[in-house]
Short mmCIF file of C-alpha atoms and ligand atoms in Angstrom, two decimals:
data_model
loop_
_atom_site.label_atom_id
_atom_site.label_comp_id
_atom_site.label_asym_id
_atom_site.label_seq_id
_atom_site.Cartn_x
_atom_site.Cartn_y
_atom_site.Cartn_z
CA MET A 1 -8.83 -7.76 6.29
CA LEU A 2 -10.19 -7.32 2.87
CA THR A 3 -13.07 -9.91 2.28
CA HIS A 4 -15.45 -11.02 -0.32
CA PHE A 5 -18.61 -8.95 -1.23
CA ILE A 6 -21.56 -11.43 -1.47
CA ASN A 7 -25.28 -10.47 -1.43
CA GLY A 8 -24.57 -6.85 -0.41
CA GLU A 9 -22.25 -7.74 2.52
CA THR A 10 -18.59 -8.04 3.07
CA VAL A 11 -17.89 -11.72 4.24
CA PRO A 12 -14.80 -13.76 5.11
CA SER A 13 -14.30 -17.12 3.54
CA ILE A 14 -16.42 -19.87 4.71
CA ASN A 15 -13.40 -21.93 5.50
CA GLY A 16 -11.46 -18.98 6.90
CA GLY A 17 -8.72 -18.75 4.27
CA SER A 18 -6.65 -15.63 3.74
CA PHE A 19 -3.20 -14.54 2.66
CA VAL A 20 -0.99 -11.53 3.16
CA LEU A 21 -0.83 -9.27 0.11
CA ASP A 22 2.69 -7.52 -0.09
CA GLN A 23 2.25 -5.06 -2.96
CA ALA A 24 5.68 -5.34 -4.29
CA SER A 25 6.93 -3.16 -1.08
CA ARG A 26 4.76 -0.19 -2.16
CA ALA A 27 2.30 -0.33 0.92
CA ALA A 28 3.21 0.98 4.25
CA LYS A 29 2.17 -2.38 5.61
CA PRO A 30 1.15 -5.64 3.78
CA ILE A 31 -2.70 -6.24 3.96
CA GLU A 32 -4.42 -9.46 4.74
CA VAL A 33 -6.82 -10.66 2.03
CA THR A 34 -9.41 -13.31 2.24
CA ARG A 35 -8.64 -16.37 0.08
CA GLY A 36 -11.85 -17.98 -0.99
CA ASP A 37 -12.58 -21.55 -2.45
CA ALA A 38 -15.35 -23.38 -4.32
CA GLN A 39 -17.75 -22.87 -1.30
CA ASP A 40 -17.34 -19.15 -1.41
CA ALA A 41 -17.70 -19.03 -5.22
CA ALA A 42 -20.85 -21.04 -4.82
CA SER A 43 -22.28 -18.66 -2.33
CA ALA A 44 -21.50 -15.74 -4.55
CA VAL A 45 -23.28 -17.46 -7.57
CA GLU A 46 -26.28 -18.43 -5.23
CA SER A 47 -26.46 -14.85 -4.26
CA ALA A 48 -26.34 -13.65 -7.98
CA ALA A 49 -29.07 -16.24 -8.90
CA ALA A 50 -31.56 -15.11 -6.18
CA ALA A 51 -31.06 -11.44 -7.29
CA LEU A 52 -31.66 -12.31 -11.04
CA PRO A 53 -35.37 -12.29 -11.39
CA ALA A 54 -35.84 -8.99 -9.66
CA TRP A 55 -33.10 -7.24 -11.58
CA ARG A 56 -33.94 -8.66 -14.96
CA ASN A 57 -37.54 -7.69 -14.54
CA ILE A 58 -37.11 -4.02 -13.49
CA SER A 59 -37.59 -1.64 -16.41
CA SER A 60 -34.62 -1.15 -18.59
CA GLN A 61 -34.89 2.57 -17.76
CA GLU A 62 -34.52 1.88 -14.08
CA ARG A 63 -31.51 -0.37 -14.73
CA GLY A 64 -29.96 2.52 -16.64
CA ARG A 65 -30.54 5.00 -13.95
CA ALA A 66 -28.86 2.58 -11.55
CA LEU A 67 -25.77 2.47 -14.10
CA GLN A 68 -25.69 6.23 -14.26
CA ARG A 69 -25.53 6.56 -10.40
CA VAL A 70 -22.64 4.07 -10.51
CA ALA A 71 -20.79 6.39 -13.09
CA ASP A 72 -21.42 9.44 -11.19
CA ALA A 73 -20.38 8.05 -7.89
CA LEU A 74 -17.04 6.82 -9.37
CA ARG A 75 -16.33 10.13 -10.76
CA ALA A 76 -17.06 11.56 -7.41
CA ASP A 77 -14.71 9.29 -5.72
CA ILE A 78 -11.81 9.23 -8.17
CA ASP A 79 -9.08 10.18 -5.72
CA ARG A 80 -9.72 7.17 -3.36
CA PHE A 81 -10.04 4.74 -6.15
CA ALA A 82 -6.98 5.95 -8.02
CA GLN A 83 -4.86 5.85 -4.82
CA ALA A 84 -5.88 2.54 -4.13
CA GLU A 85 -5.37 1.28 -7.62
CA SER A 86 -1.93 2.71 -7.69
CA LEU A 87 -1.07 1.03 -4.41
CA ASP A 88 -2.18 -2.37 -5.67
CA THR A 89 -0.52 -2.09 -9.01
CA GLY A 90 2.24 0.56 -8.58
CA LYS A 91 1.11 2.53 -11.64
CA PRO A 92 1.50 6.28 -11.83
CA ILE A 93 -1.41 8.04 -10.15
CA GLU A 94 -2.38 10.03 -13.27
CA LEU A 95 -2.73 6.63 -15.13
CA SER A 96 -4.99 5.39 -12.33
CA ARG A 97 -7.10 8.32 -12.53
CA ALA A 98 -7.65 8.07 -16.26
CA GLU A 99 -8.56 4.35 -15.55
CA VAL A 100 -11.10 5.25 -12.96
CA THR A 101 -12.60 7.90 -15.41
CA GLY A 102 -12.65 5.18 -18.01
CA ALA A 103 -14.54 2.87 -15.75
CA ALA A 104 -17.10 5.59 -15.06
CA ASP A 105 -17.33 6.23 -18.90
CA TYR A 106 -18.37 2.56 -19.33
CA PHE A 107 -21.24 2.69 -16.85
CA GLU A 108 -22.32 6.11 -18.41
CA PHE A 109 -22.18 4.81 -22.02
CA TYR A 110 -24.18 1.59 -21.23
CA ALA A 111 -26.68 3.59 -19.17
CA THR A 112 -27.62 5.63 -22.22
CA LEU A 113 -28.12 2.49 -24.25
CA VAL A 114 -31.41 1.74 -22.42
CA ASN A 115 -32.98 4.22 -24.79
CA LEU A 116 -31.98 2.22 -27.91
CA PRO A 117 -34.81 0.13 -29.54
CA VAL A 118 -33.92 -3.62 -29.05
CA GLY A 119 -35.16 -6.50 -31.30
CA GLU A 120 -36.58 -6.74 -34.88
CA VAL A 121 -39.86 -7.42 -36.47
CA LEU A 122 -39.37 -9.77 -39.24
CA ASP A 123 -41.74 -9.52 -42.38
CA ILE A 124 -41.95 -13.16 -43.38
CA GLU A 125 -45.57 -13.99 -44.66
CA PRO A 126 -49.13 -12.76 -44.15
CA GLY A 127 -50.62 -14.40 -41.01
CA LEU A 128 -47.31 -14.70 -39.46
CA HIS A 129 -45.82 -12.22 -37.02
CA VAL A 130 -42.25 -12.68 -36.08
CA HIS A 131 -40.20 -10.55 -33.70
CA THR A 132 -36.79 -11.06 -31.87
CA ILE A 133 -36.14 -10.04 -28.29
CA ARG A 134 -32.90 -9.89 -26.37
CA GLU A 135 -32.62 -11.89 -23.10
CA PRO A 136 -29.96 -11.80 -20.36
CA TYR A 137 -27.85 -15.07 -19.99
CA GLY A 138 -28.53 -15.07 -16.14
CA VAL A 139 -25.62 -15.28 -13.88
CA VAL A 140 -22.54 -14.07 -15.60
CA GLY A 141 -18.92 -14.84 -14.16
CA ILE A 142 -16.26 -12.16 -14.93
CA ILE A 143 -12.70 -12.98 -14.26
CA THR A 144 -10.28 -10.09 -14.69
CA PRO A 145 -6.47 -9.59 -14.75
CA TRP A 146 -4.11 -7.50 -12.69
CA ASN A 147 -3.12 -4.85 -15.21
CA LEU A 148 -6.22 -2.47 -15.29
CA PRO A 149 -8.33 -4.07 -12.41
CA LEU A 150 -11.11 -1.55 -11.93
CA ASN A 151 -11.22 -0.57 -15.59
CA GLN A 152 -11.54 -4.05 -16.89
CA ALA A 153 -14.01 -4.95 -14.28
CA ALA A 154 -16.20 -2.08 -15.32
CA ARG A 155 -15.71 -2.93 -18.93
CA ALA A 156 -17.49 -6.30 -18.49
CA CYS A 157 -19.81 -5.53 -15.63
CA ALA A 158 -21.45 -2.49 -17.09
CA PRO A 159 -22.76 -3.99 -20.51
CA ALA A 160 -23.58 -7.43 -18.56
CA LEU A 161 -25.64 -5.52 -15.92
CA LEU A 162 -27.34 -3.37 -18.61
CA ALA A 163 -28.49 -6.49 -20.23
CA GLY A 164 -30.27 -7.70 -17.15
CA ASN A 165 -27.67 -10.40 -15.91
CA THR A 166 -26.34 -10.47 -12.44
CA VAL A 167 -22.57 -10.90 -11.92
CA VAL A 168 -19.98 -12.75 -9.97
CA LEU A 169 -16.67 -11.00 -10.39
CA LYS A 170 -13.35 -12.44 -9.55
CA PRO A 171 -10.42 -10.08 -9.63
CA ALA A 172 -6.84 -11.23 -9.71
CA GLU A 173 -5.49 -11.98 -6.46
CA VAL A 174 -2.65 -9.40 -6.40
CA THR A 175 -5.10 -6.55 -7.27
CA PRO A 176 -8.33 -7.25 -5.18
CA THR A 177 -8.88 -3.69 -3.63
CA THR A 178 -10.68 -1.61 -6.10
CA SER A 179 -13.29 -4.48 -7.02
CA ILE A 180 -14.35 -4.69 -3.54
CA MET A 181 -14.45 -0.94 -3.07
CA PHE A 182 -16.51 -0.87 -6.36
CA ALA A 183 -18.97 -3.37 -5.16
CA GLU A 184 -19.44 -1.24 -1.96
CA LEU A 185 -19.88 1.70 -4.05
CA CYS A 186 -22.58 0.06 -6.15
CA LYS A 187 -24.56 -0.96 -3.12
CA HIS A 188 -24.29 2.62 -1.85
CA VAL A 189 -25.91 4.08 -4.86
CA GLY A 190 -28.75 1.59 -4.64
CA LEU A 191 -27.72 -1.48 -6.93
CA PRO A 192 -29.86 -4.22 -5.25
CA ASP A 193 -28.07 -6.76 -3.06
CA GLY A 194 -26.70 -9.79 -5.01
CA VAL A 195 -26.68 -8.03 -8.36
CA LEU A 196 -22.81 -7.66 -8.20
CA ASN A 197 -20.84 -10.07 -5.95
CA VAL A 198 -17.10 -10.10 -5.78
CA VAL A 199 -15.33 -13.27 -4.77
CA LEU A 200 -11.63 -13.30 -3.89
CA GLY A 201 -9.00 -16.17 -4.18
CA GLN A 202 -6.80 -17.87 -6.55
CA GLY A 203 -7.83 -18.32 -10.23
CA SER A 204 -7.10 -22.03 -10.23
CA VAL A 205 -9.44 -22.33 -7.15
CA VAL A 206 -12.12 -19.77 -7.20
CA GLY A 207 -11.91 -18.91 -10.96
CA THR A 208 -12.48 -22.80 -11.88
CA ALA A 209 -15.23 -23.01 -9.48
CA ILE A 210 -17.11 -20.13 -11.17
CA VAL A 211 -16.55 -21.66 -14.67
CA GLU A 212 -17.64 -25.13 -13.47
CA HIS A 213 -20.65 -23.88 -11.55
CA PRO A 214 -23.92 -25.06 -13.34
CA THR A 215 -25.81 -21.96 -12.65
CA VAL A 216 -23.28 -19.68 -14.36
CA SER A 217 -24.58 -19.27 -17.83
CA LYS A 218 -21.79 -17.11 -19.41
CA VAL A 219 -18.17 -16.32 -18.53
CA ALA A 220 -16.09 -13.25 -19.68
CA PHE A 221 -12.37 -13.77 -19.21
CA THR A 222 -9.67 -11.32 -19.58
CA GLY A 223 -6.10 -12.62 -19.06
CA SER A 224 -3.44 -14.99 -20.61
CA VAL A 225 -3.70 -17.48 -23.47
CA PRO A 226 -2.85 -20.58 -21.11
CA VAL A 227 -5.62 -19.72 -18.72
CA GLY A 228 -8.00 -19.02 -21.63
CA ARG A 229 -7.35 -22.42 -22.81
CA THR A 230 -7.97 -24.01 -19.48
CA ILE A 231 -11.28 -22.16 -19.22
CA SER A 232 -12.25 -23.12 -22.64
CA ARG A 233 -11.79 -26.80 -21.73
CA VAL A 234 -14.04 -26.55 -18.84
CA ALA A 235 -16.48 -24.64 -20.75
CA ALA A 236 -16.62 -27.17 -23.62
CA GLU A 237 -18.08 -29.62 -21.25
CA ARG A 238 -20.73 -27.37 -20.23
CA ILE A 239 -21.30 -25.74 -23.62
CA LEU A 240 -20.67 -22.51 -21.81
CA PRO A 241 -20.53 -19.28 -23.95
CA LEU A 242 -17.36 -17.44 -23.37
CA THR A 243 -16.09 -14.13 -24.05
CA LEU A 244 -12.04 -14.40 -24.23
CA GLU A 245 -9.93 -11.20 -24.15
CA LEU A 246 -6.40 -12.55 -24.40
CA GLY A 247 -2.77 -11.45 -25.06
CA GLY A 248 -1.07 -9.59 -28.03
CA LYS A 249 2.00 -8.95 -29.73
CA SER A 250 0.58 -6.09 -31.89
CA ALA A 251 2.50 -4.62 -34.77
CA CYS A 252 2.74 -1.00 -35.91
CA VAL A 253 3.60 -0.51 -39.54
CA VAL A 254 5.47 2.80 -40.45
CA PHE A 255 5.78 3.72 -44.09
CA GLU A 256 8.49 6.09 -45.28
CA ASP A 257 6.16 8.92 -46.15
CA SER A 258 4.72 9.09 -42.67
CA ASP A 259 5.14 11.84 -40.08
CA LEU A 260 8.14 10.37 -38.17
CA ASP A 261 7.77 12.76 -35.14
CA LEU A 262 4.05 11.64 -34.79
CA ALA A 263 4.94 7.95 -35.38
CA ALA A 264 7.68 8.28 -32.70
CA LYS A 265 5.49 9.82 -30.13
CA GLU A 266 2.65 7.34 -30.54
CA ILE A 267 4.84 4.31 -30.67
CA VAL A 268 6.64 5.19 -27.49
CA ARG A 269 3.22 5.49 -25.86
CA ALA A 270 2.23 2.23 -27.36
CA PHE A 271 5.05 0.24 -25.65
CA THR A 272 5.45 2.11 -22.43
CA THR A 273 2.00 2.97 -21.22
CA ASN A 274 1.37 0.98 -17.92
CA ALA A 275 4.91 -0.21 -18.26
CA GLY A 276 4.03 -2.29 -21.34
CA GLN A 277 1.39 -4.24 -19.19
CA VAL A 278 -1.29 -3.67 -21.59
CA CYS A 279 -2.89 -6.56 -23.77
CA SER A 280 -3.00 -4.10 -26.86
CA SER A 281 0.43 -2.63 -26.41
CA GLY A 282 2.46 -1.87 -29.66
CA THR A 283 5.42 -4.22 -29.07
CA ARG A 284 6.37 -4.69 -32.65
CA LEU A 285 7.47 -1.88 -34.78
CA LEU A 286 7.73 -2.72 -38.63
CA VAL A 287 9.47 0.12 -40.26
CA GLN A 288 10.27 0.70 -43.95
CA GLU A 289 13.95 0.43 -44.28
CA SER A 290 14.56 4.01 -45.69
CA VAL A 291 13.31 5.51 -42.57
CA HIS A 292 14.58 2.90 -39.99
CA ASP A 293 17.56 4.81 -38.43
CA ALA A 294 15.70 8.24 -38.63
CA LEU A 295 12.59 6.81 -36.67
CA VAL A 296 14.66 4.78 -34.25
CA GLY A 297 16.71 7.75 -33.31
CA LYS A 298 13.36 9.70 -32.71
CA ILE A 299 11.98 6.94 -30.44
CA VAL A 300 15.35 6.61 -28.61
CA ASP A 301 15.33 10.41 -27.85
CA ARG A 302 11.78 10.20 -26.49
CA VAL A 303 12.47 7.08 -24.56
CA LYS A 304 15.43 8.74 -22.70
CA ALA A 305 13.15 11.73 -21.81
CA LEU A 306 10.74 9.29 -19.80
CA ARG A 307 10.63 9.90 -16.08
CA GLU A 308 10.62 6.80 -13.82
CA GLY A 309 7.58 6.61 -11.64
CA VAL A 310 5.94 9.39 -13.43
CA ASP A 311 5.63 8.36 -17.21
CA VAL A 312 6.71 4.70 -16.56
CA GLY A 313 5.83 2.89 -13.43
CA PRO A 314 7.10 -0.40 -12.18
CA ILE A 315 6.36 -3.96 -13.13
CA ILE A 316 3.43 -5.31 -10.88
CA THR A 317 5.20 -8.11 -9.00
CA GLN A 318 8.70 -9.57 -8.44
CA GLN A 319 7.54 -12.43 -10.49
CA GLN A 320 6.60 -10.60 -13.38
CA PHE A 321 9.53 -8.45 -13.07
CA GLY A 322 11.79 -11.53 -13.32
CA THR A 323 9.82 -12.64 -16.50
CA VAL A 324 10.48 -9.27 -18.15
CA LYS A 325 14.14 -9.41 -17.26
CA ASP A 326 14.41 -12.87 -18.70
CA TYR A 327 13.10 -11.67 -21.94
CA LEU A 328 15.76 -8.93 -22.20
CA GLN A 329 18.31 -11.77 -21.87
CA VAL A 330 16.44 -13.81 -24.45
CA ALA A 331 16.34 -10.94 -26.99
CA GLU A 332 20.15 -10.28 -26.57
CA ASP A 333 20.95 -14.07 -26.70
CA GLU A 334 18.99 -14.18 -29.94
CA GLY A 335 21.18 -11.32 -31.37
CA ALA A 336 18.97 -8.34 -30.92
CA THR A 337 20.73 -5.00 -30.20
CA ALA A 338 19.39 -2.57 -27.51
CA ALA A 339 19.19 0.88 -28.91
CA VAL A 340 18.21 2.07 -25.57
CA GLY A 341 17.58 0.16 -22.33
CA GLY A 342 18.41 -3.46 -22.36
CA SER A 343 19.60 -6.00 -19.66
CA GLY A 344 22.63 -3.93 -18.94
CA SER A 345 20.67 -0.75 -18.27
CA ALA A 346 19.49 0.36 -14.93
CA VAL A 347 16.91 -2.03 -13.57
CA ASP A 348 15.56 -1.31 -10.24
CA GLU A 349 15.35 -4.63 -8.45
CA ALA A 350 13.66 -3.47 -5.27
CA GLY A 351 11.32 -1.15 -7.07
CA CYS A 352 10.58 -3.67 -9.87
CA TYR A 353 11.34 -0.98 -12.50
CA VAL A 354 12.54 -1.89 -16.03
CA ALA A 355 14.00 0.72 -18.22
CA PRO A 356 11.99 1.05 -21.44
CA THR A 357 13.96 -0.87 -23.97
CA VAL A 358 14.09 -0.88 -27.96
CA TYR A 359 15.69 -3.61 -29.68
CA THR A 360 16.84 -3.29 -33.26
CA ASN A 361 18.30 -6.25 -35.44
CA VAL A 362 15.36 -8.03 -34.69
CA ASP A 363 14.02 -11.01 -37.09
CA ASN A 364 10.29 -11.65 -36.75
CA SER A 365 10.94 -15.35 -36.00
CA MET A 366 12.74 -14.55 -32.74
CA ARG A 367 10.94 -15.02 -29.50
CA ILE A 368 11.23 -11.34 -28.74
CA ALA A 369 8.93 -10.76 -31.79
CA GLN A 370 6.63 -13.62 -31.24
CA GLU A 371 5.92 -13.73 -27.38
CA GLU A 372 4.04 -11.37 -25.18
CA VAL A 373 6.57 -9.75 -22.74
CA PHE A 374 4.02 -7.61 -20.71
CA GLY A 375 6.91 -5.07 -20.15
CA PRO A 376 8.16 -1.91 -21.69
CA VAL A 377 10.08 -3.62 -24.72
CA LEU A 378 9.89 -2.94 -28.52
CA ALA A 379 11.19 -5.16 -31.17
CA VAL A 380 12.06 -3.17 -34.36
CA ILE A 381 11.83 -5.15 -37.62
CA LYS A 382 12.66 -3.64 -41.26
CA PHE A 383 10.51 -4.21 -44.28
CA SER A 384 10.97 -2.98 -47.81
CA SER A 385 7.53 -3.43 -49.38
CA GLU A 386 3.84 -3.19 -48.39
CA ASP A 387 3.29 -6.86 -48.96
CA GLU A 388 6.30 -7.60 -46.89
CA ALA A 389 4.81 -5.46 -44.01
CA ILE A 390 1.50 -7.10 -44.07
CA ALA A 391 3.00 -10.56 -44.17
CA LEU A 392 5.20 -9.66 -41.15
CA ALA A 393 2.22 -8.17 -39.18
CA ASN A 394 0.33 -11.35 -39.75
CA ASP A 395 3.17 -13.56 -38.93
CA SER A 396 1.97 -13.92 -35.39
CA ASP A 397 -0.29 -16.26 -33.38
CA PHE A 398 -1.75 -13.14 -31.71
CA GLY A 399 -4.37 -10.68 -33.53
CA LEU A 400 -5.31 -8.13 -30.85
CA ALA A 401 -4.36 -4.83 -32.39
CA GLY A 402 -2.37 -3.13 -35.17
CA GLY A 403 -1.26 0.26 -36.23
CA VAL A 404 -0.37 1.79 -39.78
CA PHE A 405 1.32 5.18 -40.19
CA SER A 406 1.27 6.52 -43.84
CA HIS A 407 0.14 9.96 -45.66
CA ASP A 408 -1.27 7.52 -48.29
CA ILE A 409 -4.78 6.98 -47.13
CA ALA A 410 -5.40 4.33 -49.74
CA GLN A 411 -2.31 2.48 -48.60
CA ALA A 412 -3.19 2.91 -44.95
CA MET A 413 -6.60 1.39 -45.65
CA ARG A 414 -5.30 -1.50 -47.58
CA VAL A 415 -2.99 -2.46 -44.79
CA ALA A 416 -5.60 -1.67 -42.16
CA SER A 417 -7.95 -4.32 -43.92
CA ALA A 418 -5.18 -6.69 -44.32
CA ILE A 419 -4.01 -6.90 -40.80
CA GLN A 420 -5.51 -9.64 -38.89
CA ALA A 421 -6.48 -8.02 -35.71
CA GLY A 422 -9.73 -6.60 -33.84
CA GLN A 423 -8.61 -3.06 -33.87
CA ILE A 424 -6.64 -0.86 -36.18
CA TYR A 425 -5.25 2.53 -35.51
CA ILE A 426 -4.31 4.73 -38.47
CA ASN A 427 -1.77 7.53 -37.74
CA SER A 428 -2.14 6.90 -33.90
CA TRP A 429 -1.91 4.11 -31.43
CA SER A 430 -4.54 2.95 -29.21
CA THR A 431 -7.43 5.27 -29.78
CA GLN A 432 -9.57 4.23 -26.94
CA SER A 433 -13.14 4.96 -26.46
CA VAL A 434 -16.04 3.10 -24.87
CA GLN A 435 -18.14 3.18 -28.16
CA MET A 436 -15.16 1.23 -30.13
CA PRO A 437 -15.72 -2.56 -29.90
CA PHE A 438 -12.56 -4.41 -28.65
CA GLY A 439 -11.30 -8.04 -29.02
CA GLY A 440 -9.06 -10.40 -30.84
CA HIS A 441 -8.44 -12.56 -33.79
CA LYS A 442 -6.56 -15.81 -33.61
CA LEU A 443 -5.05 -16.58 -30.00
CA SER A 444 -6.03 -13.07 -28.86
CA GLY A 445 -9.36 -14.50 -28.25
CA TYR A 446 -13.09 -14.13 -29.37
CA GLY A 447 -16.06 -12.16 -28.62
CA ARG A 448 -16.02 -8.43 -28.19
CA GLU A 449 -16.07 -6.09 -25.20
CA LYS A 450 -17.07 -2.40 -25.44
CA GLY A 451 -19.42 -0.50 -27.59
CA ILE A 452 -22.87 -1.65 -28.61
CA GLU A 453 -21.48 -4.94 -29.76
CA ALA A 454 -20.56 -5.95 -26.26
CA VAL A 455 -24.36 -6.05 -25.28
CA ASN A 456 -24.87 -8.78 -27.89
CA HIS A 457 -22.13 -10.94 -26.13
CA TYR A 458 -24.06 -10.60 -22.83
CA SER A 459 -27.50 -11.24 -23.92
CA GLN A 460 -28.86 -13.82 -26.34
CA VAL A 461 -31.64 -13.47 -29.00
CA LYS A 462 -34.94 -15.29 -28.78
CA SER A 463 -37.30 -15.32 -31.99
CA VAL A 464 -41.01 -15.29 -31.37
CA SER A 465 -43.31 -16.33 -34.08
CA ILE A 466 -47.23 -15.71 -33.68
CA ASN A 467 -49.71 -17.45 -35.92
CA LEU A 468 -52.30 -14.84 -36.72
CA GLY A 469 -54.50 -17.12 -38.56
CA ALA A 470 -55.75 -16.82 -42.26
CA VAL A 471 -55.54 -13.31 -43.60
CA THR A 472 -58.27 -12.75 -46.01
CA ALA A 473 -58.58 -8.91 -46.29
P1 NAP B 1 -3.99 -14.66 -16.10
O1 NAP B 1 -2.81 -15.22 -15.34
O2 NAP B 1 -4.59 -15.49 -17.29
O3 NAP B 1 -5.15 -14.44 -15.06
C1 NAP B 1 -6.22 -13.75 -15.37
C2 NAP B 1 -7.28 -13.91 -14.23
O4 NAP B 1 -7.61 -15.33 -14.31
C3 NAP B 1 -6.96 -13.87 -12.89
O5 NAP B 1 -8.07 -13.34 -12.06
C4 NAP B 1 -6.53 -15.19 -12.43
O6 NAP B 1 -6.56 -15.22 -11.17
C5 NAP B 1 -7.52 -15.96 -13.11
N1 NAP B 1 -7.24 -17.34 -13.34
C6 NAP B 1 -5.90 -17.88 -13.27
N2 NAP B 1 -6.04 -19.19 -13.52
C7 NAP B 1 -7.41 -19.65 -13.59
C8 NAP B 1 -8.14 -20.82 -13.83
N3 NAP B 1 -7.60 -22.01 -14.01
N4 NAP B 1 -9.48 -20.75 -14.12
C9 NAP B 1 -10.08 -19.54 -13.94
N5 NAP B 1 -9.55 -18.26 -13.82
C10 NAP B 1 -8.14 -18.34 -13.49
O7 NAP B 1 -3.54 -13.27 -16.73
P2 NAP B 1 -2.77 -12.21 -15.88
O8 NAP B 1 -1.44 -12.48 -15.78
O9 NAP B 1 -3.50 -11.65 -14.68
O10 NAP B 1 -2.79 -10.96 -16.97
C11 NAP B 1 -2.15 -10.83 -18.16
C12 NAP B 1 -2.58 -11.30 -19.33
O11 NAP B 1 -3.87 -10.86 -19.58
C13 NAP B 1 -1.84 -10.92 -20.56
O12 NAP B 1 -1.82 -12.04 -21.44
C14 NAP B 1 -2.71 -9.93 -21.11
O13 NAP B 1 -2.49 -9.77 -22.49
C15 NAP B 1 -4.03 -10.35 -20.88
N6 NAP B 1 -5.02 -9.14 -20.98
C16 NAP B 1 -5.98 -9.06 -22.02
C17 NAP B 1 -6.72 -8.09 -22.17
C18 NAP B 1 -7.68 -7.82 -23.47
O14 NAP B 1 -8.70 -7.23 -23.26
N7 NAP B 1 -7.48 -8.70 -24.36
C19 NAP B 1 -6.71 -7.09 -21.22
C20 NAP B 1 -5.82 -7.06 -20.21
C21 NAP B 1 -4.91 -8.14 -20.10
P3 NAP B 1 -5.27 -15.14 -9.96
O15 NAP B 1 -4.19 -14.40 -10.78
O16 NAP B 1 -5.88 -14.56 -8.85
O17 NAP B 1 -4.83 -16.61 -9.76
MG1 MG B 2 -1.09 -14.70 -14.11
#
């Protein structure tokens, strides 16, 4: 049975809860997984609180070395982690390998940051010395979704640990395996007991318990808008600081002077990677009308060449598969036309596979253009002018990512600055690097993960003023 990892040990639930995880028929046999409750969450929080003084008070160099050992161990163990991730999620093994490498990259990047100077000295007046220091929040709760389980856990854990916090991590119930393996790996390379705890269970129970626990001083949540709202309400009572990384309906704007082959290649990657189960997927294509047909033709050709199970994997669960299929029906009922894929094309019920689908004849007010599908579905919308493209891109409740394809760099820069989103890609889609801060505008959330910026969200500034007495010299 897969169990919690608390205070350096694997432990079952205090009240004995468990459930059977049937990985959408991918596993040789279903596995039994611990299902915790508020008592287990409290136990994990207490463990993190007990480990806090020692962890925050060791030298930052030593913390950095620990993070580097985690990075090295992950790289050395990539096969085992990638296989486990592919089993839980169904994603192609090469994608899992890239995500494990990305997880190691996070730890490596934040390990190097220990060498950066922290804090400022403020020149205010003679006889007054003021400096600022950064302090950890304390116990940080990290709640992650199922789409990139290990990678998203590492994205939040690495800066949180670097800043001197201790962590209680709660993965999504359908993808618990690599988070537990990760905690075991951290212990193996010498992370002190209690510094990283993983508690398993349902979000509405264990997740809520973490957010409500009075000892938790900060929560980083990656997931859906409705759950983000629920957590925000609980946090409001406690004045609890949050980082919210939520959904998206990101637009890619393609102007008529663009390299259409490059645009087609990047857009197909943008909406089919991880079968579209990526928060920053490019799921709306805004294309200048003069090149609409040419670009759609190139995209359709590329989609037809994608191999099921190699380039595009399944949808994570039967439930999510049902949601994606419903959206295909919604789009067609609204009058969209499937240029490739669609509800009538091959959908593999048992394997939860949805053929990548491109809809034309879409109006931006349709549900297929406004709502996050979290499947491999692209909505194509025509525009005529730059102003119209910007207005369409911003006519969305979300604001996670955006793209611009243009040979006119001034135009690309104008549009990039006008799109309301946390990250913009010019002449590419989804440049991902650990150094690049990542987060949302509008319903896509607030706070930032990644880059040096993330450290500011896992620590708080203290100003210290020292009265030096009268200065006469
Ligand atoms: P979700 O349903 O919101 O769940 C996310 C996590 O929150 C899971 O661990 C879930 O646990 C937990 N949870 C559920 N209810 C909770 C509650 N009341 N209190 C505390 N925690 C609770 O999201 P998902 O379906 O897993 O993931 C898909 C969503 O994540 C999409 O909207 C996607 O855009 C977003 N996402 C955003 C980013 C980003 O960086 N912006 C990255 C990846 C995904 P259980 O599932 O175990 O119940
Ligand atoms: Mg969910």
